[in-house]
Coordinates of C-alpha atoms in Angstrom, one line a residue:
M1 CA 63.9 29.6 20.3
K2 CA 60.7 31.5 19.6
D3 CA 60.1 32.2 23.3
L4 CA 63.7 33.3 23.7
R5 CA 63.4 35.8 20.8
L6 CA 60.1 37.2 22.3
S7 CA 62.0 37.5 25.6
S8 CA 64.5 40.0 24.1
V9 CA 64.1 43.3 25.9
P10 CA 65.4 45.4 22.9
V11 CA 62.7 43.7 20.6
A12 CA 60.0 44.4 23.2
V13 CA 61.1 48.0 23.7
G14 CA 61.5 48.6 20.0
S15 CA 58.1 47.2 19.1
T16 CA 56.4 49.3 21.8
S17 CA 58.2 52.4 20.5
F18 CA 57.0 51.6 16.9
L19 CA 53.4 51.2 18.1
V20 CA 53.5 54.6 19.9
L21 CA 55.0 56.1 16.7
L22 CA 52.4 54.6 14.5
L23 CA 49.5 55.7 16.7
T24 CA 50.9 59.2 17.1
V25 CA 51.5 59.7 13.3
I26 CA 47.9 58.5 12.5
L27 CA 46.3 60.6 15.2
A28 CA 48.3 63.7 14.6
Q29 CA 46.4 64.0 11.2
Q30 CA 43.0 64.2 13.0
Q31 CA 41.3 67.5 13.7
V32 CA 40.1 68.5 17.1
T33 CA 36.5 67.1 16.7
S34 CA 36.1 65.3 20.0
I35 CA 37.3 65.5 23.6
S36 CA 39.6 62.5 22.9
A37 CA 41.4 64.5 20.2
L38 CA 41.6 67.5 22.5
F39 CA 43.3 65.4 25.2
F40 CA 45.7 64.1 22.5
Y41 CA 46.9 67.5 21.5
I42 CA 47.2 68.9 25.1
Q43 CA 48.6 65.8 26.8
D44 CA 49.2 62.6 24.9
Y45 CA 51.1 64.0 21.9
F46 CA 53.8 65.4 24.2
V47 CA 54.0 62.3 26.3
A48 CA 54.1 60.0 23.3
C49 CA 57.0 61.9 21.8
A50 CA 58.9 61.7 25.1
M51 CA 58.0 58.0 25.3
M52 CA 59.6 57.2 21.9
A53 CA 62.8 59.0 22.8
L54 CA 63.0 57.4 26.3
L55 CA 62.2 53.9 25.0
L56 CA 64.9 54.2 22.3
L57 CA 67.3 55.6 24.9
A58 CA 66.6 52.5 27.1
I59 CA 67.9 50.3 24.3
V60 CA 71.3 51.9 24.1
W61 CA 71.8 53.2 27.6
R62 CA 72.7 50.4 30.0
P63 CA 73.4 51.6 33.5
A64 CA 74.1 49.0 36.2
L65 CA 70.8 49.1 38.0
R66 CA 69.2 46.2 39.8
L67 CA 65.8 45.6 41.5
P68 CA 66.1 44.5 45.1
D69 CA 66.2 40.8 45.9
R70 CA 64.5 41.4 49.2
L71 CA 60.8 42.2 49.2
P72 CA 59.3 44.8 51.5
T73 CA 58.0 43.5 54.8
S74 CA 54.3 43.7 55.7
P75 CA 54.8 46.8 58.0
Q76 CA 56.7 48.5 55.2
I77 CA 54.1 47.8 52.5
A78 CA 51.4 48.9 55.0
G79 CA 53.3 52.1 55.6
A80 CA 53.6 52.7 51.9
A81 CA 49.9 52.3 51.5
I82 CA 49.2 54.8 54.2
V83 CA 51.6 57.3 52.6
L84 CA 50.0 56.7 49.2
A85 CA 46.5 57.3 50.6
G86 CA 47.7 60.6 52.2
L87 CA 49.4 61.8 49.0
L88 CA 46.3 61.0 46.9
W89 CA 44.0 62.8 49.4
L90 CA 46.3 65.8 49.2
G91 CA 46.3 65.5 45.4
T92 CA 42.5 65.5 45.4
Y93 CA 42.6 69.1 46.6
V94 CA 45.9 70.4 45.2
V95 CA 45.8 68.8 41.7
M96 CA 42.1 68.2 41.1
L97 CA 40.8 71.0 43.4
N98 CA 38.3 68.5 44.9
Y99 CA 36.1 69.2 41.9
P100 CA 33.7 66.7 40.2
L101 CA 34.6 67.8 36.6
T102 CA 32.2 65.6 34.7
R103 CA 28.5 64.8 34.9
D104 CA 29.5 61.3 35.9
E105 CA 31.5 62.6 38.9
H106 CA 28.8 65.1 39.9
M107 CA 26.1 62.5 39.9
V108 CA 28.0 60.6 42.5
V109 CA 27.9 63.6 44.7
F110 CA 24.2 64.2 43.7
D111 CA 23.2 60.6 44.7
M112 CA 25.4 60.6 47.8
A113 CA 23.3 63.4 49.3
I114 CA 20.1 61.5 48.5
Y115 CA 21.4 58.4 50.2
R116 CA 22.7 60.3 53.2
A117 CA 19.1 61.6 53.7
G118 CA 17.9 58.0 53.9
R119 CA 16.2 57.9 50.5
L120 CA 16.8 55.8 47.3
A121 CA 15.6 58.7 45.2
Q122 CA 14.5 62.3 45.8
P123 CA 10.9 63.2 45.0
M124 CA 10.6 65.9 42.5
D125 CA 9.4 69.2 43.8
A126 CA 6.1 69.8 42.1
A127 CA 6.9 73.5 41.6
W128 CA 9.7 72.5 39.3
A129 CA 8.1 69.5 37.5
G130 CA 8.3 71.1 34.1
Y131 CA 11.9 72.1 34.5
F132 CA 13.5 68.7 35.4
K133 CA 15.6 68.5 32.2
A134 CA 16.8 72.0 32.5
L135 CA 17.8 71.4 36.1
V136 CA 19.5 68.0 35.6
P137 CA 20.1 67.8 31.9
T138 CA 21.8 64.3 31.6
F139 CA 22.3 60.9 33.3
L140 CA 19.0 61.2 35.2
L141 CA 16.9 58.1 35.7
D142 CA 14.0 58.0 33.3
V143 CA 11.0 57.9 35.6
P144 CA 7.4 58.1 34.5
D145 CA 6.2 61.7 34.8
N146 CA 9.7 62.7 36.0
R147 CA 8.6 62.3 39.6
L148 CA 11.9 61.2 41.0
L149 CA 15.4 62.7 40.9
V150 CA 18.3 60.2 41.0
S151 CA 21.0 59.3 38.6
A152 CA 20.7 56.4 36.1
Y153 CA 23.9 54.9 37.4
L154 CA 23.9 51.9 39.8
P155 CA 24.2 53.0 43.4
M156 CA 27.1 51.3 45.1
N157 CA 29.8 53.9 44.3
A158 CA 27.6 56.8 45.7
A159 CA 26.3 54.6 48.5
A160 CA 29.9 53.7 49.6
R161 CA 30.8 57.4 49.4
A162 CA 27.8 58.3 51.5
L163 CA 28.6 55.6 54.1
F164 CA 32.3 56.7 54.2
S165 CA 31.3 60.3 54.7
L166 CA 29.7 59.5 58.0
V167 CA 33.2 59.0 59.5
A168 CA 35.6 60.9 57.2
D169 CA 36.0 63.2 54.3
P170 CA 34.3 61.5 51.3
A171 CA 37.2 62.7 49.1
L172 CA 39.4 60.2 51.0
L173 CA 37.4 57.2 49.9
N174 CA 39.1 56.6 46.5
P175 CA 42.6 57.3 47.9
V176 CA 41.9 54.6 50.6
L177 CA 40.5 52.1 48.1
T178 CA 43.6 52.7 45.9
A179 CA 45.9 52.2 48.9
L180 CA 44.1 49.0 49.8
G181 CA 44.5 48.0 46.2
L182 CA 48.3 48.3 46.6
L183 CA 48.2 45.8 49.5
L184 CA 46.0 43.5 47.4
I185 CA 48.2 43.6 44.3
Y186 CA 51.3 43.0 46.4
H187 CA 49.6 39.9 47.9
L188 CA 48.6 38.7 44.4
A189 CA 52.1 39.3 43.0
R190 CA 53.7 37.4 45.8
R191 CA 51.3 34.5 45.3
L192 CA 51.9 34.5 41.5
F193 CA 55.7 35.0 41.5
P194 CA 57.1 33.4 44.6
D195 CA 60.3 32.7 42.8
S196 CA 60.9 36.2 41.4
A197 CA 61.3 39.2 43.7
G198 CA 61.9 41.3 40.6
A199 CA 58.5 40.5 39.2
V200 CA 56.8 41.5 42.5
W201 CA 58.7 44.8 42.5
T202 CA 57.7 45.4 38.9
V203 CA 54.0 45.0 39.8
L204 CA 54.4 47.3 42.8
L205 CA 56.2 49.9 40.9
G206 CA 53.8 49.7 38.0
Y207 CA 50.9 50.4 40.5
I208 CA 52.4 53.4 42.1
L209 CA 53.8 54.8 38.9
S210 CA 50.6 54.5 36.9
T211 CA 49.4 58.1 36.4
Q212 CA 46.0 56.7 35.5
I213 CA 45.6 54.9 38.8
L214 CA 46.9 58.0 40.7
V215 CA 44.7 60.6 39.1
N216 CA 41.5 58.6 39.0
A217 CA 42.0 58.1 42.8
M218 CA 41.8 61.9 43.1
T219 CA 38.3 61.9 41.6
S220 CA 34.8 60.6 42.5
Y221 CA 34.8 58.3 39.4
A222 CA 33.8 54.8 40.2
M223 CA 37.0 53.4 38.6
A224 CA 39.1 53.3 41.7
G225 CA 36.4 51.2 43.4
H226 CA 36.2 48.9 40.4
L227 CA 39.9 48.2 40.4
F228 CA 39.9 47.6 44.2
L229 CA 36.9 45.3 44.0
N230 CA 38.4 43.3 41.1
L231 CA 41.7 42.8 43.0
L232 CA 39.8 41.8 46.1
W233 CA 37.7 39.4 44.1
L234 CA 40.8 37.8 42.5
S235 CA 42.5 37.4 45.8
L236 CA 39.5 35.5 47.2
F237 CA 39.0 33.5 44.0
L238 CA 42.6 32.3 44.0
D239 CA 42.4 31.4 47.7
G240 CA 40.2 28.5 46.6
R241 CA 38.6 27.7 50.0
R242 CA 34.8 27.5 50.1
A243 CA 34.5 30.6 52.3
A244 CA 36.7 32.6 50.0
H245 CA 34.6 31.7 47.0
A246 CA 31.5 32.7 48.9
G247 CA 33.3 36.0 49.7
A248 CA 34.2 36.5 46.0
M249 CA 30.5 36.1 45.1
V250 CA 29.5 38.8 47.6
V251 CA 32.2 41.1 46.2
G252 CA 30.9 40.3 42.7
L253 CA 27.4 41.4 43.8
V254 CA 28.8 44.8 45.0
A255 CA 31.0 45.2 41.9
V256 CA 28.3 44.6 39.4
G257 CA 26.2 47.3 41.1
Y258 CA 29.1 49.7 41.6
H259 CA 28.7 51.8 38.4
Q260 CA 27.6 49.9 35.3
V261 CA 26.7 46.2 35.1
I262 CA 29.1 45.3 32.4
F263 CA 32.6 46.0 33.8
H264 CA 33.1 43.5 36.6
P265 CA 31.6 40.4 34.7
L266 CA 34.1 41.0 31.8
F267 CA 36.9 40.8 34.4
A268 CA 35.5 37.8 36.2
A269 CA 34.2 35.7 33.2
P270 CA 37.6 34.2 32.1
F271 CA 38.3 32.9 35.6
I272 CA 34.8 31.5 36.0
L273 CA 35.0 29.8 32.6
G274 CA 38.3 28.4 33.7
L275 CA 36.4 26.4 36.3
A276 CA 34.4 24.7 33.6
L277 CA 37.6 24.0 31.6
D278 CA 39.0 22.4 34.7
R279 CA 35.8 20.4 35.2
R280 CA 35.1 22.0 38.6
W281 CA 31.4 22.0 37.8
R282 CA 30.1 22.7 41.3
A283 CA 32.1 25.9 41.7
F284 CA 31.3 26.9 38.1
L285 CA 27.6 26.5 38.5
A286 CA 27.7 28.3 41.9
Y287 CA 29.3 31.3 40.3
V288 CA 27.0 31.2 37.3
A289 CA 24.0 31.2 39.6
A290 CA 25.4 34.0 41.8
Y291 CA 26.2 36.2 38.8
A292 CA 22.9 35.5 37.2
A293 CA 21.1 36.6 40.4
A294 CA 23.4 39.7 40.7
G295 CA 22.8 40.7 37.1
L296 CA 19.0 40.3 37.4
F297 CA 18.9 42.2 40.7
W298 CA 20.9 45.2 39.4
I299 CA 19.1 45.4 36.1
S300 CA 15.9 45.4 38.0
Y301 CA 17.1 47.9 40.6
P302 CA 15.6 51.0 38.9
Q303 CA 12.2 49.3 38.9
F304 CA 12.7 48.5 42.5
V305 CA 13.4 52.1 43.4
T306 CA 10.3 53.4 41.5
S307 CA 8.1 50.8 43.0
L308 CA 9.1 51.7 46.6
S309 CA 8.2 55.3 45.6
G310 CA 4.7 54.2 44.5
I311 CA 5.4 54.6 40.8
T312 CA 4.4 52.0 38.3
A313 CA 7.0 51.7 35.5
A314 CA 5.3 50.4 32.4
N315 CA 8.3 51.2 30.1
G316 CA 11.5 53.0 29.8
S317 CA 14.7 52.6 31.7
V318 CA 13.0 51.5 34.9
A319 CA 11.1 48.6 33.3
G320 CA 13.3 45.9 34.5
A321 CA 15.5 43.6 32.3
G322 CA 13.4 44.2 29.2
G323 CA 13.7 47.9 29.5
F324 CA 17.4 47.7 30.2
L325 CA 17.9 45.8 26.9
Q326 CA 15.5 47.9 24.9
D327 CA 16.7 51.4 26.1
R328 CA 20.3 50.9 27.0
V329 CA 21.9 47.9 25.3
I330 CA 20.2 47.7 21.9
P331 CA 20.7 51.4 21.0
L332 CA 24.4 51.1 21.7
L333 CA 24.6 48.1 19.4
L334 CA 22.5 49.6 16.6
Q335 CA 23.6 53.3 16.7
R336 CA 27.2 52.9 15.4
D337 CA 29.6 55.7 15.9
P338 CA 31.3 56.5 12.5
F339 CA 34.4 57.6 14.4
T340 CA 34.8 54.3 16.3
L341 CA 38.2 53.4 14.9
Q342 CA 39.6 56.9 15.5
K343 CA 38.3 57.1 19.1
T344 CA 39.7 53.6 19.8
L345 CA 43.1 54.6 18.6
F346 CA 43.0 57.6 20.8
N347 CA 42.0 55.4 23.7
L348 CA 44.8 52.9 23.1
L349 CA 47.5 55.6 22.9
R350 CA 46.1 57.2 26.1
T351 CA 46.3 53.8 27.8
L352 CA 50.1 53.8 27.1
T353 CA 50.8 57.4 27.8
W354 CA 49.2 57.2 31.2
A355 CA 51.0 54.0 32.2
P356 CA 54.5 53.5 33.4
L357 CA 57.0 53.5 30.5
F358 CA 57.9 49.9 31.1
L359 CA 54.3 48.5 30.9
G360 CA 54.2 48.3 27.1
P361 CA 57.5 46.4 26.6
L362 CA 56.6 44.0 29.5
L363 CA 53.2 43.2 28.0
V364 CA 55.0 42.2 24.8
L365 CA 57.4 40.1 26.9
A366 CA 54.3 38.5 28.5
L367 CA 53.0 37.0 25.3
P368 CA 54.8 33.6 25.7
S369 CA 53.3 33.3 29.2
I370 CA 49.8 34.0 27.8
R371 CA 50.2 31.7 24.9
N372 CA 51.6 28.9 27.1
R373 CA 48.9 29.5 29.7
Q374 CA 51.4 30.0 32.5
G375 CA 49.6 30.6 35.8
I376 CA 46.7 32.9 35.3
A377 CA 48.3 34.9 32.4
A378 CA 45.7 33.8 29.9
P379 CA 42.5 34.7 31.9
L380 CA 44.2 38.0 32.9
A381 CA 44.8 38.8 29.2
S382 CA 41.3 37.6 28.2
G383 CA 39.7 40.0 30.7
V384 CA 41.6 42.9 29.1
A385 CA 40.7 41.8 25.6
M386 CA 37.0 41.2 26.4
T387 CA 36.7 44.6 28.1
L388 CA 38.4 46.4 25.2
V389 CA 36.2 44.7 22.6
A390 CA 33.0 45.4 24.5
M391 CA 33.9 49.1 24.9
V392 CA 34.7 49.4 21.2
I393 CA 31.4 47.9 20.3
L394 CA 29.2 49.6 23.0
L395 CA 30.9 52.9 23.8
P396 CA 34.0 53.8 21.8
S397 CA 34.1 57.3 23.2
Q398 CA 34.9 57.6 26.9
G399 CA 34.4 61.4 26.9
H400 CA 36.5 62.9 29.6
G401 CA 38.9 60.6 31.4
W402 CA 42.3 60.4 32.9
G403 CA 44.0 57.7 30.9
Y404 CA 41.5 55.2 29.3
R405 CA 39.2 54.8 32.2
Y406 CA 37.1 52.0 30.7
L407 CA 40.2 49.8 31.0
H408 CA 40.7 50.9 34.6
P409 CA 38.9 48.0 36.2
V410 CA 41.5 45.7 34.5
M411 CA 44.6 47.8 35.3
G412 CA 45.5 45.1 37.8
N413 CA 45.4 42.5 35.0
L414 CA 47.8 44.6 32.9
L415 CA 50.2 45.1 35.9
L416 CA 50.2 41.4 36.8
L417 CA 50.8 40.6 33.1
A418 CA 53.8 42.9 33.3
G419 CA 55.1 40.7 36.2
Y420 CA 54.8 37.7 33.9
G421 CA 56.7 39.7 31.2
Y422 CA 59.5 40.6 33.6
R423 CA 59.9 37.0 34.8
Q424 CA 60.0 35.8 31.2
A425 CA 62.7 38.4 30.3
A426 CA 64.7 37.7 33.5
I427 CA 65.0 34.0 32.6
A428 CA 66.9 35.1 29.5
H429 CA 68.8 38.0 31.0
R430 CA 67.9 39.3 34.4
A431 CA 70.2 42.4 34.2
S432 CA 68.4 43.6 31.1
A433 CA 65.0 43.1 32.8
D434 CA 66.0 44.9 35.9
R435 CA 67.5 47.8 33.9
L436 CA 64.3 48.1 31.9
V437 CA 62.1 48.5 34.9
A438 CA 64.5 50.7 36.9
T439 CA 65.4 53.2 34.1
L440 CA 61.9 53.5 32.6
G441 CA 60.3 53.6 36.0
G442 CA 62.6 56.4 37.0
A443 CA 61.9 58.3 33.9
T444 CA 58.1 57.9 34.5
A445 CA 58.4 59.3 38.0
V446 CA 60.7 62.2 37.1
L447 CA 59.3 63.3 33.7
L448 CA 55.9 61.9 32.8
I449 CA 53.9 61.9 36.0
P450 CA 54.8 65.6 36.9
F451 CA 53.8 66.7 33.4
L452 CA 50.5 64.8 33.4
L453 CA 49.6 66.1 36.9
W454 CA 50.4 69.7 35.9
S455 CA 48.5 69.5 32.6
T456 CA 45.5 67.9 34.3
H457 CA 45.4 70.6 37.0
R458 CA 45.6 73.2 34.2
F459 CA 42.7 71.5 32.4
V460 CA 40.5 71.5 35.6
E461 CA 41.1 75.1 36.7
P462 CA 38.8 76.8 34.2
Y463 CA 35.9 74.5 35.1
V464 CA 36.3 75.4 38.7
R465 CA 36.4 79.1 38.0
L466 CA 33.2 78.8 35.9
T467 CA 31.4 76.9 38.5
A468 CA 32.5 79.4 41.1
L469 CA 31.2 82.3 39.0
I470 CA 27.9 80.6 38.5
S471 CA 27.5 79.9 42.3
R472 CA 28.2 83.5 43.3
Q473 CA 25.7 85.2 41.0
P474 CA 23.4 87.5 43.1
S475 CA 20.2 86.1 41.8
D476 CA 17.7 83.4 42.5
F477 CA 18.2 81.6 39.2
V478 CA 21.1 81.3 36.8
I479 CA 20.7 80.3 33.1
V480 CA 23.8 78.8 31.6
D481 CA 24.3 79.0 27.9
T482 CA 24.3 75.4 26.8
S483 CA 23.3 75.9 23.2
P484 CA 25.6 74.3 20.7
P485 CA 28.6 74.6 20.4
S486 CA 28.7 75.4 24.1
T487 CA 30.3 72.6 26.2
A488 CA 29.1 73.9 29.5
I489 CA 26.3 71.4 30.0
D490 CA 28.1 69.7 32.9
Q491 CA 28.2 73.1 34.7
V492 CA 24.5 72.9 35.2
R493 CA 24.6 71.5 38.8
N494 CA 21.9 71.5 41.5
A495 CA 21.3 69.6 44.7
A496 CA 18.7 66.8 44.4
T497 CA 16.5 68.7 46.9
L498 CA 16.7 71.8 44.6
A499 CA 17.2 73.8 47.7
N500 CA 20.5 75.4 46.5
R501 CA 20.5 79.0 45.5
P502 CA 21.0 80.1 42.9
L503 CA 19.2 77.3 41.0
V504 CA 21.1 76.6 37.8
F505 CA 19.3 76.0 34.5
S506 CA 20.4 74.8 31.0
S507 CA 19.4 77.2 28.3
R508 CA 19.1 74.4 25.8
H509 CA 16.2 72.9 27.8
L510 CA 14.2 76.0 28.4
S511 CA 11.4 77.6 26.4
I512 CA 10.9 81.3 26.2
A513 CA 7.7 80.9 28.3
Q514 CA 9.6 79.0 31.0
I515 CA 12.3 81.7 31.1
A516 CA 9.6 84.4 31.4
E517 CA 8.1 82.4 34.3
L518 CA 11.5 82.3 36.0
C519 CA 11.6 86.1 35.7
R520 CA 8.3 86.3 37.5
R521 CA 9.5 84.1 40.3
G522 CA 12.7 85.9 41.0
A523 CA 15.9 87.5 39.7
V524 CA 17.6 85.7 36.8
S525 CA 21.3 85.8 35.8
L526 CA 22.7 84.8 32.4
V527 CA 26.1 83.1 32.2
G528 CA 27.0 83.0 28.6
R529 CA 30.1 82.9 26.5
D530 CA 31.4 86.2 27.6
A531 CA 31.7 84.7 31.1
F532 CA 33.2 81.5 29.6
A533 CA 35.9 83.5 28.0
A534 CA 36.6 85.5 31.2
T535 CA 37.1 82.3 33.2
G536 CA 39.3 80.7 30.5
F537 CA 36.7 78.0 30.0
V538 CA 36.8 78.4 26.2
R539 CA 38.5 80.6 23.7
R540 CA 36.1 83.3 22.6
N541 CA 34.8 82.8 19.1
P542 CA 33.6 86.1 17.6
D543 CA 30.9 84.4 15.7
E544 CA 29.3 82.9 18.8
A545 CA 26.5 84.7 20.5
G546 CA 27.2 86.1 24.0
G547 CA 25.0 85.4 27.0
Q548 CA 22.5 88.2 26.3
K549 CA 21.7 86.9 22.8
M550 CA 20.9 83.3 23.7
V551 CA 17.5 84.0 25.1
P552 CA 15.7 86.4 22.6
G553 CA 12.4 87.8 23.5
L554 CA 13.1 88.8 27.1
T555 CA 13.1 92.4 28.3
A556 CA 16.4 93.7 29.5
D557 CA 15.1 94.6 33.0
C558 CA 14.4 90.9 33.6
L559 CA 18.0 89.9 33.2
I560 CA 21.2 90.3 35.3
G561 CA 24.5 89.9 33.5
A562 CA 27.1 87.6 35.0
R563 CA 29.2 89.2 37.7

C-alpha cells in the first residue's frame, strides 16, 4: 500500500509544487548579494511561479493524451540527433552569440589556442613578466616565477575542442556531444525499461526538453562533455563484457581529466561499489586500480607540464598530489562560506526551473524504485546525492551557470530516474502517467524554454557589447576598471601569446608605476563605469567612480577615454 500511495501522480505533483513554493518564498526574502540571487530575480522567480500554476493545473486538467506505444527506429533517433546538433549549433550563435561569457569558458578558448600550437603551456613573454596577474587575473596555473601561461583546469575539454577545431567549427563540439548523448540515453533507457515504451519516451523527452542541457550545449563549458562521457561510461559498464569494462576505464581516464577531478568519480563510485557488494572482486579491484592511477596522473598533471618546460615546482598548485590537497582541497574544506545554505537553496530551485516540468514529480514517483533497489535506480540516485553533498561542502556557489551546472554531469541520472518514476506510476494508472509527461512536457516546450532562452540571450548581450567596445579601442593597451564593486574582471581577456592588440589589463592588479610604464610603451585607453553603463553592462551608480578616476596620478595626455 505504501508504494501505491507514493505512485499517486497527484501526490507527486502536489509535493513538487509545495517544494517549489517553499523555496521561492524563502529565497524571495533574500537581497541581491550574489550572482545566484540575481539569476533568481531575473529568471528563476518567474519560472517558479509559472511552475506552481502549471503543476496545480496538471492535477485538475485531464486531457486524453497518451505517449506512443511504438519507439522511434534507429534511423529516426539518429535523424533527431542530427537535427538537435544543428539547432544547438545555431543557438550557439543566435542565443549565446558564440561568446564565452565566464572566465571558465574563456580559459577553454585560451588553452585551446595553446594546444593547437603544439604546446602544453605558453611561455610567458619576459617583457610582460610583471604584468601576468593584470593580463590573466584568475584561473591561471600557479607556476614558479609565473613563467608559463595556461589555465589551472585539467586539459581534456580544451584539448578535445582543439582537436575538433582541426576539422570543424569548435562551437559545434558541445552540440555534437549533446546529440551523441541523446543516442546514448536512448540506448540506456531501452536497456533499463524494455517493458515500458512510455518510460523510454519520458527519458527522451526529458533530455530534449531540459533547458539546462540545451543551453550548456551552446557554451564552451565542460559540462556537456561530462554528461556525454558519463552516459558513455554507463553504457559500457552495463554491457558487462571484459572489453566494455576496459573501454569504461579508458573513458573514466578522459572524464577525470576533462575539467575537474571530482565530478566523474562521484558519478561512477556507486556503480563500482556495487561490484564489491555483488562480490565481483576482480572487476571491483580493476576499477579501483584504474581510477587510482587516473586520479594520481591528473593530480600530478600540472607538475608534469612544468617539468617538461624545465621548471622545478617545489610547492604550490603544481607540486603534485601534496600541492593539490594543500592548495585546492583543504582551503575549500576549511574556508566555509557563511551563505552556504542560501546558495544551496538557490541551486536546488535552479535545478528544477531549468528542467522539464515533469522531472520533479517523476523523481518523487521514483522513490519506491530507489528504496527497493530496482535495476540501477539506487546507484543513479546515490551519484546525484554524492555530487550534491560534495558541492555543498566544497563549492556551494556555482557563480554563473545555466541551471545548476555542478549537477550537469548527473543529469542523465535524473532523467533515467524519471523513467523509473514513470514506470512506477504507470503500474498504478498509465493514463495518469502519460498525461503527466505529455501535458507538462508540452508546457515546458511552449512556455518555459522560450522564456529561458530569451532571458539568457538578454543577459549575455551586454557582456558581448562591452567586450566588443574593449576590442575596438584605438590604442595599444586597454585598462578595464575591475576595482570593487566592478564585476568586469572576466572581460580582461588576452591570447596566451599576448600578441593581441589592444592588450587588456585589470586595473585591480596594476600599480601606478606599472600604468605609467604602459604609457611609455604606447597609447592607453581606459574602459570604466561610464562605458559599462553605455553598453548596458551595469546600471550606473552615481557614487561609483568613472573610468578616469580609477587611476589617480596619471597625466591626462597619457590617457584615451573609451570610444
